[in-house]
Amino acid sequence: MFEDLFRAAAAKAIEMAVNEGHLIKEDGIILNPNTINLVNEIEEMNRQHLIDMALANNDRELFMRLTDQTHKEEIK
């Protein structure tokens, strides 16, 4: 009985945190928004590195793909 009460309280606390924006629930996974921001920063750093490599290797096609906003989603 106590376990059921605890589970219900935890579920409600998570629901409230998601509703207030303190947590993000996506595909059943609960994430901290800071984690998502960190992943986005790492992805951008990797993209910048690839742009630098394309410039260093004179790879015009890769450079254009990485800097063209219409293809940004295709690259991921």
Short mmCIF file of C-alpha atoms in Angstrom, two decimals, residues 1-4 9 12 29-30 36 40-44 46 48 57 63-64 67 69-73:
data_model
loop_
_atom_site.label_atom_id
_atom_site.label_comp_id
_atom_site.label_asym_id
_atom_site.label_seq_id
_atom_site.Cartn_x
_atom_site.Cartn_y
_atom_site.Cartn_z
CA MET A 1 0.00 0.00 0.00
CA PHE A 2 2.79 2.41 0.88
CA GLU A 3 4.55 1.44 -2.35
CA ASP A 4 1.47 2.36 -4.40
CA ALA A 9 3.35 10.64 -5.61
CA LYS A 12 2.54 13.22 -9.97
CA ILE A 29 12.20 8.99 -21.44
CA ILE A 30 12.53 11.79 -18.90
CA ILE A 36 19.31 18.43 -24.38
CA ASN A 40 22.80 20.39 -29.13
CA GLU A 41 26.07 22.15 -28.28
CA ILE A 42 28.07 18.98 -29.00
CA GLU A 43 26.27 18.51 -32.33
CA GLU A 44 27.06 22.11 -33.30
CA ASN A 46 30.92 18.55 -34.46
CA GLN A 48 31.79 23.26 -37.02
CA ASN A 57 40.58 19.66 -47.60
CA PHE A 63 31.17 22.47 -47.14
CA MET A 64 28.05 23.41 -49.11
CA THR A 67 26.42 25.25 -44.46
CA GLN A 69 20.29 25.27 -43.99
CA THR A 70 17.94 23.31 -46.26
CA HIS A 71 20.14 20.21 -45.95
CA LYS A 72 20.91 20.57 -42.24
CA GLU A 73 18.37 17.90 -41.23
#
